[in-house]
Coordinates of C-alpha atoms in Angstrom, one line a residue:
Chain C
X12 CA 130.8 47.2 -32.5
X13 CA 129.2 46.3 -29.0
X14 CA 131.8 46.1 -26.3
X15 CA 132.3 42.7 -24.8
X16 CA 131.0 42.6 -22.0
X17 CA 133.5 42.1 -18.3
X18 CA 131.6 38.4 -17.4
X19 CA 129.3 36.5 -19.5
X20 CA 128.0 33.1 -18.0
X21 CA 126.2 31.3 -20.3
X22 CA 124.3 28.5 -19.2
X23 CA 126.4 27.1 -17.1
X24 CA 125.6 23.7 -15.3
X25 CA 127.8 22.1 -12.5
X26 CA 126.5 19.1 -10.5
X27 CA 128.1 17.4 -7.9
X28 CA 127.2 14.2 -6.6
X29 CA 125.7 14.7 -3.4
X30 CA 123.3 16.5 -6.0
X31 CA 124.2 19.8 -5.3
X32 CA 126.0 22.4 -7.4
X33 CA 124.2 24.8 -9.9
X34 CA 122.1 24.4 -12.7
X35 CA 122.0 27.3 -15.6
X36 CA 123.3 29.9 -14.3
X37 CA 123.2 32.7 -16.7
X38 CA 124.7 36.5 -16.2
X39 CA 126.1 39.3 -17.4
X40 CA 128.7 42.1 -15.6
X41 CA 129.5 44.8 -17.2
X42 CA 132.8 46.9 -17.4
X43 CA 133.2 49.1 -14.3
X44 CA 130.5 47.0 -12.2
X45 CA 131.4 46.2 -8.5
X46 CA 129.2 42.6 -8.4
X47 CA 128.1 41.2 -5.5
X48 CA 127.5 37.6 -5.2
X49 CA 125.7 36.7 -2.4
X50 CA 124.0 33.1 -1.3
X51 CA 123.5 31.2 1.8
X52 CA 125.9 28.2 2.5
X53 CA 126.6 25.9 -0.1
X54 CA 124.3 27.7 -2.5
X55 CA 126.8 27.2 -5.3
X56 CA 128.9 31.1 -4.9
X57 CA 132.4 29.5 -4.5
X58 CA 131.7 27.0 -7.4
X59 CA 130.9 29.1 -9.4
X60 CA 133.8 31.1 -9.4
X61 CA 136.1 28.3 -9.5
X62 CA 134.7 27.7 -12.8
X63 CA 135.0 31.2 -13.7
X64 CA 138.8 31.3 -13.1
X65 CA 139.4 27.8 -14.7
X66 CA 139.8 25.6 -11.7
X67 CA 136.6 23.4 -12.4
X68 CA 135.2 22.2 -15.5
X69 CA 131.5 23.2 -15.8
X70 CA 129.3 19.9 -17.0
X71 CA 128.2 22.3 -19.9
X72 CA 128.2 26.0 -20.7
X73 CA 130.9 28.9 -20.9
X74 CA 132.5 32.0 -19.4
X75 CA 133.7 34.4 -21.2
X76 CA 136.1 36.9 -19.7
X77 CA 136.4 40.3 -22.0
X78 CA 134.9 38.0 -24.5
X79 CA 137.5 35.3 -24.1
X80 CA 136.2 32.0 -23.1
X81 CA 137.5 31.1 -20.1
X82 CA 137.1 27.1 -21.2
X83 CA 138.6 27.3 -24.8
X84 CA 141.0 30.6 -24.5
X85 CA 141.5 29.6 -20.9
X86 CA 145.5 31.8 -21.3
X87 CA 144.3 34.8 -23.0
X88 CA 141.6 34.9 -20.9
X89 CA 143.3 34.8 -17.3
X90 CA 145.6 37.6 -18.4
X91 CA 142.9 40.0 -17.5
X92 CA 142.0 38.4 -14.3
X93 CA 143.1 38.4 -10.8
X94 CA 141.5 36.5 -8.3
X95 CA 140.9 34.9 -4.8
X96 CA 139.7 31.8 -4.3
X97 CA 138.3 30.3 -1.0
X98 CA 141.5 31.0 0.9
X99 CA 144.4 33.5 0.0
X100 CA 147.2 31.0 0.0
X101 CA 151.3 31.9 -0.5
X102 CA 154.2 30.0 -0.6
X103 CA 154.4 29.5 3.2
X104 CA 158.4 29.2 2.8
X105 CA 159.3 32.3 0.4
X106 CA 158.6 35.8 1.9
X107 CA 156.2 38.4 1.0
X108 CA 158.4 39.6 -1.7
X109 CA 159.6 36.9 -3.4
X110 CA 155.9 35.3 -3.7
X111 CA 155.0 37.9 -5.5
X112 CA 158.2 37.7 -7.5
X113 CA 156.9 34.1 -8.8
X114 CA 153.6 35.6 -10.1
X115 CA 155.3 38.8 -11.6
X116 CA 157.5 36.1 -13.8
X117 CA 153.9 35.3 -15.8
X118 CA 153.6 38.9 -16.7
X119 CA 155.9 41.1 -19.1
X120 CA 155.3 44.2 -17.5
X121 CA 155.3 43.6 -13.7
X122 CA 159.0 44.8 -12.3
X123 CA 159.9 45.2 -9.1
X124 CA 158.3 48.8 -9.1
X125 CA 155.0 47.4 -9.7
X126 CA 155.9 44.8 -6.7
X127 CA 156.6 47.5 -4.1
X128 CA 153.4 49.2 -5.0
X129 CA 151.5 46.4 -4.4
X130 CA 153.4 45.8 -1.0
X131 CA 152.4 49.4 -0.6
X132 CA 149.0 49.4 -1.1
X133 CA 148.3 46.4 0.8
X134 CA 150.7 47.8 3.9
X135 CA 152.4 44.9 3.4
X136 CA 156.0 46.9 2.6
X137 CA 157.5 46.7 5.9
X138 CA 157.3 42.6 6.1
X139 CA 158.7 42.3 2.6
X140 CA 161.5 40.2 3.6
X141 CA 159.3 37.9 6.2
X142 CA 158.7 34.7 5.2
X143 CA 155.1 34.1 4.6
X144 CA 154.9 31.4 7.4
X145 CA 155.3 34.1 10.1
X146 CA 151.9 36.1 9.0
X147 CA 149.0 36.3 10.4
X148 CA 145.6 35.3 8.8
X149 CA 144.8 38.8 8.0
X150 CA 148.4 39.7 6.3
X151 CA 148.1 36.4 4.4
X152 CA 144.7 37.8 3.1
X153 CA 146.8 41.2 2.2
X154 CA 149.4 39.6 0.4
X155 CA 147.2 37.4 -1.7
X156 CA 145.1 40.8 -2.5
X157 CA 148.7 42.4 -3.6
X158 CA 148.9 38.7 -5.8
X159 CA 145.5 39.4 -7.3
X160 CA 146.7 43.1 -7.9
X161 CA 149.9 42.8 -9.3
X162 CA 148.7 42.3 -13.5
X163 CA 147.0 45.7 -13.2
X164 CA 143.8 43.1 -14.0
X165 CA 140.8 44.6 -15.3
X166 CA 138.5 42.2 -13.6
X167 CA 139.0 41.2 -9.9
X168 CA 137.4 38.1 -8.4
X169 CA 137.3 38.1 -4.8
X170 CA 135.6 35.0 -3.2
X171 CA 135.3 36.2 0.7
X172 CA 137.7 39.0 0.1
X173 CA 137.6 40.8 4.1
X174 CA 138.0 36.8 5.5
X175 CA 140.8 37.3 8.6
X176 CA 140.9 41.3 8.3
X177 CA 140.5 43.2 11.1
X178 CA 138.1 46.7 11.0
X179 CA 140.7 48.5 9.9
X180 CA 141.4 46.2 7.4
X181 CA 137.9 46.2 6.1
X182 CA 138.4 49.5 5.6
X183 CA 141.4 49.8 4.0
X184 CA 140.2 47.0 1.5
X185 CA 136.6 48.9 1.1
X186 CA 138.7 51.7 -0.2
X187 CA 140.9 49.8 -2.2
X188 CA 138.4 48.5 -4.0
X189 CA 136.2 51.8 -5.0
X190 CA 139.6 53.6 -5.4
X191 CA 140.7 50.9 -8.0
X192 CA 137.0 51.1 -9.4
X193 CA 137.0 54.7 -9.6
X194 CA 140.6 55.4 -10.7
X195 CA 141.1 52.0 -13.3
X196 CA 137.8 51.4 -14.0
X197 CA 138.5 47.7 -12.6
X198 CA 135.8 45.8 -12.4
X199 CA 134.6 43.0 -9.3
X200 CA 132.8 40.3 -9.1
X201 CA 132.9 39.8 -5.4
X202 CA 131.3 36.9 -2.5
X203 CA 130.7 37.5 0.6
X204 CA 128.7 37.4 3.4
X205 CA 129.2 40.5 5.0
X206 CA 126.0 41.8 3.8
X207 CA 126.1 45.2 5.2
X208 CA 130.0 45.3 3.8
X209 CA 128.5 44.4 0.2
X210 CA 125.7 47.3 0.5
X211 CA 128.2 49.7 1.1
X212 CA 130.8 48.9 -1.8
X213 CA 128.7 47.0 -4.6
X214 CA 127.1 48.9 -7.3
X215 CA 125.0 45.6 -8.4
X216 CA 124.0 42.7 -6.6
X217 CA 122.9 39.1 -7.5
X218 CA 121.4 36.3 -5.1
X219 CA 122.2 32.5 -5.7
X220 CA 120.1 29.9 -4.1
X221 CA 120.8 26.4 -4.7
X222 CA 122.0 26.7 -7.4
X223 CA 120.2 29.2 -9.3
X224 CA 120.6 32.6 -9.6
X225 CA 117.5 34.3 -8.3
X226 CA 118.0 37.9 -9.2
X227 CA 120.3 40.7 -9.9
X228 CA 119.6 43.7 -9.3
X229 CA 121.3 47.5 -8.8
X230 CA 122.0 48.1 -5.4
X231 CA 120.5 51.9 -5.3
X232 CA 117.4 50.6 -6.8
X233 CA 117.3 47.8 -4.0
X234 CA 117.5 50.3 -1.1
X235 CA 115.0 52.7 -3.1
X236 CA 112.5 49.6 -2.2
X237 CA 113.8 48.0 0.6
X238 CA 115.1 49.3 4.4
X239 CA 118.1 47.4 3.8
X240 CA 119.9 45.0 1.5
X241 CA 120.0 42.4 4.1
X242 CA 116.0 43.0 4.1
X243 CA 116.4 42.5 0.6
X244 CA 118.6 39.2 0.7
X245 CA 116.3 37.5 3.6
X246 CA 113.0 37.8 1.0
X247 CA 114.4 36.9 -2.0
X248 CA 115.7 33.9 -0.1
X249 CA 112.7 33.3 1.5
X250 CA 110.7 33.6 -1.8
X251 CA 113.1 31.0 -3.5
X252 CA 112.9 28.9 -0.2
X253 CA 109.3 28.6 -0.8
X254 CA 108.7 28.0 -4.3
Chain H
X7 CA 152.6 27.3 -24.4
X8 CA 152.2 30.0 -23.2
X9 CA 153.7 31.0 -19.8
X10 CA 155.7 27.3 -19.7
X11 CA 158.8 29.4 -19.1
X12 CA 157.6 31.5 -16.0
X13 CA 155.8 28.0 -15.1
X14 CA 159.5 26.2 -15.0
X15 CA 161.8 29.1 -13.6
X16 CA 158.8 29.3 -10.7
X17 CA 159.0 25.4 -9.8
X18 CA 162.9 25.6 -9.6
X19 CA 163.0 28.5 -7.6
X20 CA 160.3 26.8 -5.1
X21 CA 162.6 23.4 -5.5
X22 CA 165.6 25.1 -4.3
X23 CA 163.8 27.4 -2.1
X24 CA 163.4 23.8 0.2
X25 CA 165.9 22.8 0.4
X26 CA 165.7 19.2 -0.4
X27 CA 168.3 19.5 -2.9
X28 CA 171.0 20.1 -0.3
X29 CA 169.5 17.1 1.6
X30 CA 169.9 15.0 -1.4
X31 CA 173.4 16.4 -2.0
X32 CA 175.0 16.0 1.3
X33 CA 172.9 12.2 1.5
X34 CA 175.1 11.5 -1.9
X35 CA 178.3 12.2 -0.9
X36 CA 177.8 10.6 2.7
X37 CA 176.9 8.0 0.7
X38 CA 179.9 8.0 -1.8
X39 CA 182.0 8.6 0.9
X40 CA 181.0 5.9 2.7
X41 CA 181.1 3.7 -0.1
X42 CA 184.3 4.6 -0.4
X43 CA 186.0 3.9 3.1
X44 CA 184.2 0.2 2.8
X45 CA 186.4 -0.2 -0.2
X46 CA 189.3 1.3 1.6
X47 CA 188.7 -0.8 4.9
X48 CA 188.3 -3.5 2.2
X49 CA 191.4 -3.4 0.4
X50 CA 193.7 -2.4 3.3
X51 CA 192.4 -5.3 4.8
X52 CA 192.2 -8.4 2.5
X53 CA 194.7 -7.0 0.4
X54 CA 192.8 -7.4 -2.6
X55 CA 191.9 -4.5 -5.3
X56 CA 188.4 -3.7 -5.7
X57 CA 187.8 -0.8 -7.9
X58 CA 190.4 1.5 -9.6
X59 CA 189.7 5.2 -10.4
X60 CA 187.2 5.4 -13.3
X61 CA 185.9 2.3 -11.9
X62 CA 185.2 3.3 -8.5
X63 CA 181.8 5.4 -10.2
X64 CA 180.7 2.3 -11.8
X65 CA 180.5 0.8 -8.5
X66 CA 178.8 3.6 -6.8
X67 CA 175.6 4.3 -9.9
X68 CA 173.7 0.7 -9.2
X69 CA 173.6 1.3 -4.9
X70 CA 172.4 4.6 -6.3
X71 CA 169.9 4.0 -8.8
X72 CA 168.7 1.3 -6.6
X73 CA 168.1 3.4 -3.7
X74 CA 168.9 7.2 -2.5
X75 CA 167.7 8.5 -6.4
X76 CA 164.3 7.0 -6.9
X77 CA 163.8 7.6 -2.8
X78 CA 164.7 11.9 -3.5
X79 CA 162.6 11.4 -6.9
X80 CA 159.9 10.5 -5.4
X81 CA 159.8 12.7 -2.7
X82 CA 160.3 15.8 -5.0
X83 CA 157.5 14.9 -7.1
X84 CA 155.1 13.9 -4.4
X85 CA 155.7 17.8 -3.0
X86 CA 155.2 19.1 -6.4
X87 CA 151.8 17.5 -7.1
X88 CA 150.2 16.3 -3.8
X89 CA 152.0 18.4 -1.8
X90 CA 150.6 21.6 -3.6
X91 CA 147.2 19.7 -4.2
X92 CA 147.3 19.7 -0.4
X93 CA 148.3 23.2 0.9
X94 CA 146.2 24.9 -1.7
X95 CA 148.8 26.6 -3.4
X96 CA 148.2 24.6 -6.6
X97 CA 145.8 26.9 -7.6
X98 CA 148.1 29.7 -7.4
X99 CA 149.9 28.6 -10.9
X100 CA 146.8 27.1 -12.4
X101 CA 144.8 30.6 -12.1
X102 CA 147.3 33.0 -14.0
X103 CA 147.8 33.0 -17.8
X104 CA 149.8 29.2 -18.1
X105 CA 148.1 26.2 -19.6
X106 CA 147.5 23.5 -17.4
X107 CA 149.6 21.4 -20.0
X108 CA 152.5 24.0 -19.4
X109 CA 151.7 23.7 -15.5
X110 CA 152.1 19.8 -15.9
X111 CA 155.3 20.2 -18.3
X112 CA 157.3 22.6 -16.3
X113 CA 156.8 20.2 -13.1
X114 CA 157.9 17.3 -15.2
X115 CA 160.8 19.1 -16.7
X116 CA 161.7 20.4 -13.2
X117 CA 161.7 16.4 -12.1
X118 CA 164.0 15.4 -14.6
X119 CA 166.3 18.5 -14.4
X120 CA 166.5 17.3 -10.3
X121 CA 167.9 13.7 -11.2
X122 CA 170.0 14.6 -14.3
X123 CA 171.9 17.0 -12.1
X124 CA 171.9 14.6 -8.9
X125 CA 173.1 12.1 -11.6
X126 CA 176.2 14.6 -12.6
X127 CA 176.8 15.7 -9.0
X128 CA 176.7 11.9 -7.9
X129 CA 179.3 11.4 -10.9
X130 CA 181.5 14.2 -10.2
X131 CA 181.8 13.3 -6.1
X132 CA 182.8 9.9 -7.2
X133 CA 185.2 10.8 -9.9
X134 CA 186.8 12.8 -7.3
X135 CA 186.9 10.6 -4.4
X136 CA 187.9 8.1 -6.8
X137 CA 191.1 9.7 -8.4
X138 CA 191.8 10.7 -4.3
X139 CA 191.9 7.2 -2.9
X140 CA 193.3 4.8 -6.2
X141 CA 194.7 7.0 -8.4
X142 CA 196.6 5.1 -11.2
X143 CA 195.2 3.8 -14.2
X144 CA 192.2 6.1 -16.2
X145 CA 192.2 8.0 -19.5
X146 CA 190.1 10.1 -21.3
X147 CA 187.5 6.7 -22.4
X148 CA 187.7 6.0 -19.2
X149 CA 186.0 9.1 -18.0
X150 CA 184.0 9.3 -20.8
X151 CA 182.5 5.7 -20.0
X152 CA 182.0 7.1 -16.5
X153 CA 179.9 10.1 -18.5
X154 CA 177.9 7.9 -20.9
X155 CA 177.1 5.5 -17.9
X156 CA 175.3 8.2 -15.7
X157 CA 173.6 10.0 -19.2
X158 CA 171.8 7.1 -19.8
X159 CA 170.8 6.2 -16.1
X160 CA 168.5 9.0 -16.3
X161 CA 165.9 7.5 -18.9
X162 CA 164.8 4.5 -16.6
X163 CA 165.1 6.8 -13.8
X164 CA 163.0 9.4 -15.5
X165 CA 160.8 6.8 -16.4
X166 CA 160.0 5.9 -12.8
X167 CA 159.6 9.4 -11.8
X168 CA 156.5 9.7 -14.4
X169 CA 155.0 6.3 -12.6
X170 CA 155.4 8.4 -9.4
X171 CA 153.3 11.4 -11.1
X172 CA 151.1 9.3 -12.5
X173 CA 150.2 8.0 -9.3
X174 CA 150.3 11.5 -8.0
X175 CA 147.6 12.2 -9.7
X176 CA 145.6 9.3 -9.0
X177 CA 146.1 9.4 -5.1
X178 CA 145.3 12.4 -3.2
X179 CA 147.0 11.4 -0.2
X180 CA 151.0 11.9 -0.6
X181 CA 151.8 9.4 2.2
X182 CA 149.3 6.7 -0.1
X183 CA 151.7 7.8 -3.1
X184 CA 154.9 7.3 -1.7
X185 CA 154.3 3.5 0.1
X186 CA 152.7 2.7 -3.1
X187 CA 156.1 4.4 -5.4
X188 CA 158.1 1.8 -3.2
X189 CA 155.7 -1.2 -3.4
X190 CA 155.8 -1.0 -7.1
X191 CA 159.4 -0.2 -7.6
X192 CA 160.3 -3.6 -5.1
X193 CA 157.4 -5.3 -6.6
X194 CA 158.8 -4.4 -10.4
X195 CA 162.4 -5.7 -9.3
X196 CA 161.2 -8.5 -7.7
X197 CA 158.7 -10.0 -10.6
X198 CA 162.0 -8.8 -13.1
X199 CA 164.0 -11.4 -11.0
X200 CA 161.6 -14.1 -10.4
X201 CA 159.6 -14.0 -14.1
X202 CA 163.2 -13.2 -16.3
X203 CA 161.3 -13.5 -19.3
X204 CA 159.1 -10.4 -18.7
X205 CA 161.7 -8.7 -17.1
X206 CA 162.5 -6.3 -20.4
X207 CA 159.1 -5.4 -20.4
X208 CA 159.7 -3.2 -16.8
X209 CA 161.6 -0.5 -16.4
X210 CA 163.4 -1.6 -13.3
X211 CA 165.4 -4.0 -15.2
X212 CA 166.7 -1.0 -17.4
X213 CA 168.0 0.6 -14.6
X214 CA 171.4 -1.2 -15.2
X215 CA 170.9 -1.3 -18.9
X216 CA 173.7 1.4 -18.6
X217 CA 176.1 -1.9 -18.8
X218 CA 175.2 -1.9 -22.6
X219 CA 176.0 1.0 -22.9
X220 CA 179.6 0.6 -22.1
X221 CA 180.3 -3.4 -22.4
X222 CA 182.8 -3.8 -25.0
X223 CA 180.7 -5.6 -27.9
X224 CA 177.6 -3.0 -28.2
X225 CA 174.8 -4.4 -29.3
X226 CA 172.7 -2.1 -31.6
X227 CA 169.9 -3.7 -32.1
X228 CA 169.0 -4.7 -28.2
X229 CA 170.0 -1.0 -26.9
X230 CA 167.5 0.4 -29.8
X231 CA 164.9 -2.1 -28.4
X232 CA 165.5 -1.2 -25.2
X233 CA 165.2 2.4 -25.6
X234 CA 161.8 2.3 -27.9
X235 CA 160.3 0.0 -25.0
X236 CA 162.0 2.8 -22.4
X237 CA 160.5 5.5 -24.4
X238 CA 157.4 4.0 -25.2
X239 CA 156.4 3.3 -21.6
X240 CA 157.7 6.9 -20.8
X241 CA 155.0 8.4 -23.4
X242 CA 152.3 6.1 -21.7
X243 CA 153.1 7.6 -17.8
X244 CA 153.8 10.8 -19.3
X245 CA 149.9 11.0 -21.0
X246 CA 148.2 9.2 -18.2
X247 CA 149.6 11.6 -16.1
X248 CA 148.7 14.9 -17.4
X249 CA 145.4 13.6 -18.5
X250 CA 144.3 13.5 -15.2
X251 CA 145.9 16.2 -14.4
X252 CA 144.1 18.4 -16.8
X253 CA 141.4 16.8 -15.8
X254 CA 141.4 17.8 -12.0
X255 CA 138.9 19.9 -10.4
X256 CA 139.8 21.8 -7.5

């Protein structure tokens, strides 16, 4: 039997009605892929995954997570998901701890073992009892990466996942993510538009210009051809901007 | 539905967590107390008698169901809908495994756990002050009259609170949602009393319908009309409501 694969997107159309959005988008990710979705502005990345997660209703088409669809099976497939949308939001009035607590409830084998590591992982241990009003942009980002990691998901889905982090936050997260890769096999379907930050940690890499998707591609056969991904990214844009 | 449990324990936690509860508490018995040195004052001074122990509840539920309850009703389910909508956190529940119609049902059931057990609380306080300042004559049906009167003050009250999610989910703005809970709560009493003969068809007339309840000659046949035209417009709010809810983009 063929494996399912991590993300199929199957003609999926989304319009909004200033006339953007995207129009059949179409793509595959395979188990253990680090994906980078990358797009100018408005190109459609961030509504895209919204649909992916279940927060928008496509006009027409499917996702299918692990081969559950994410519009008709929408619980059985979010059980192997984590994510982060947009922003990282918490509970502003419960600390680091106890908002983690809430998503644990949704899961039958997260304890508090699995919470700590988490707080661990993220360096988020020593606020555990600070109320999630009191952090800073970057340790809100960290505790809604520790929310997206809790599940032990096999798929991540990171929109703008180093947003507020600070170098050594990059870092930390960079690592995080090819040591989770490496170790778990996890897979990622990540935004961004850190461009150098997504040559450095993705293993493929698709464009999205209004609305479509313009290519995807494996990054080591990208910078066999080009200098640079951000070479790369600037001609397929360009190319797309033209036609 | 799947994850409705995690869904409910996680909305009560977050409920109590802000502590409006307590507000609405200490409100209640400020209220009752209140309430009760007016009757005091009132009886010291004219002489007369006013309310006896089990009765002194009776007189307390209308100013309540009239006013502090729908007010913290609304209020709770404003921050439960648009007040989540708002701060983004809304899409913290809706993106791990929990159907939106589990989502939806938890909040609801959270709503109606907050005025059943303001209802009980209110109850109890008044019980309390009541057998404090007139004790004397109550028994056991008296109490239990006291009991049935506040059980059934929850439908209409329940009722209103799915109007006010309803229109949470209609109205982005939670300011918008609350002026508008008001108008339409006023606005229902007021057509109830100036149109008497649709005033069974709103829900704001039922909010005394506990007085059927208890009167002395039940009547069967109007408190099962009632509560079908009770129930029926609380299936209506209820499916408006999570329709659009379900429907949401975010």
């Amino acid at each position: 039997m063929e494996m399912a694969k991590a993300i199929e997107i199957i003609g999926l159309n989304k319009m909004y009605s200033n006339g953007r959005g995207i129009s059949n988008l179409n793509l595959e990710v395979d188990e253990g892929d680090i994906f980078g979705f990358l797009g100018p502005n408005g190109a459609g990345k961030t509504t895209a995954m919204k649909i992916m997660v279940g927060l928008m209703r496509p006009d027409s088409g499917e996702v299918r997570i692990f081969g559950k669809s994410v519009q008709h099976e929408f619980v059985d497939a979010m059980r192997y998901i984590g994510c982060i949308i947009e922003t990282a939001e918490s509970y502003p009035y419960l600390t680091a701890e106890d908002n983690l607590k809430l998503f644990a409830r949704y899961y039958d084998d997260v304890d508090q073992a699995r919470i700590d590591e988490c707080l661990e992982i993220t360096g988020l241990i020593r606020y555990k009892r600070e109320k999630a009003r009191r952090f800073s942009l970057g340790m809100k980002q960290r505790l809604g990466v520790a929310a997206a990691l809790l599940s032990r998901p096999k798929l991540l889905i990171l929109d703008e996942p180093l947003n507020g982090l600070d170098v050594e936050g990059m870092l930390d997260m960079r690592r995080l993510i090819k040591r989770l890769n490496e170790e778990s096999g996890t897979t990622f379907f990540i935004s961004s538009h850190l461009i150098h930050d997504v040559e450095l940690t993705c293993t493929r890499v698709g464009i999205i210009y209004a609305g479509q998707l313009v290519n995807v591609e494996y990054t080591r056969n990208i910078l066999a051809n080009y200098a640079s991904l951000e070479n790369y990214f600037i001609s397929e844009v360009d190319r797309s901007g033209r036609i | 539905m799947a994850g409705f449990k995690a869904a409910f324990v996680n909305e009560m936690v977050k409920l109590l967590k802000k502590k409006k509860l307590i507000a609405a508490a200490i409100l209640s018995v400020l209220g009752v107390l209140i309430g009760q040195a007016a009757v005091t004052a009132f009886q010291a001074g004219f002489g007369l008698r006013i309310a006896g122990s089990t009765e002194f509840p009776l007189l307390v539920l209308p100013v309540f169901t009239y006013t502090i309850l729908p007010l913290f009703t609304t209020f709770v389910a404003i921050d439960m809908f648009n007040g989540e909508w708002n701060a983004g956190t809304m899409k913290l529940t809706l993106t791990r495994p929990v159907s939106r119609f589990g989502v939806f049902c938890a909040k609801v059931g959270n709503i109606a756990a907050f005025i059943l057990v303001n209802l009980l609380f209110i109850m109890l306080v008044s019980l309390i002050a009541g057998f404090i300042f007139n004790p004397g004559s109550s028994g056991i049906v008296g109490i239990l009259r006291v009991l049935l009167a506040y059980l059934v003050t929850f439908v209409p009250i329940f009722v209103f609170a799915l109007l006010v999610v309803l229109l949470c989910n209609v109205i982005r703005s939670g300011l918008a949602v609350f002026f508008l809970s008001v108008l339409v709560f006023v606005g229902f009493i007021a057509i109830g009393l100036l149109y008497s003969r649709f005033s069974s068809f709103l829900f704001t007339s039922q909010l005394s319908w506990y007085t059927l309840w208890i009167s002395d000659s039940i009547n069967p046949f109007k408190l099962l009309r009632q509560t079908m035209l009770l129930s029926g417009c609380g299936l209506m709010l209820f499916t408006a409501g999570y329709y659009l809810f379900d429907r949401r983009d975010l």
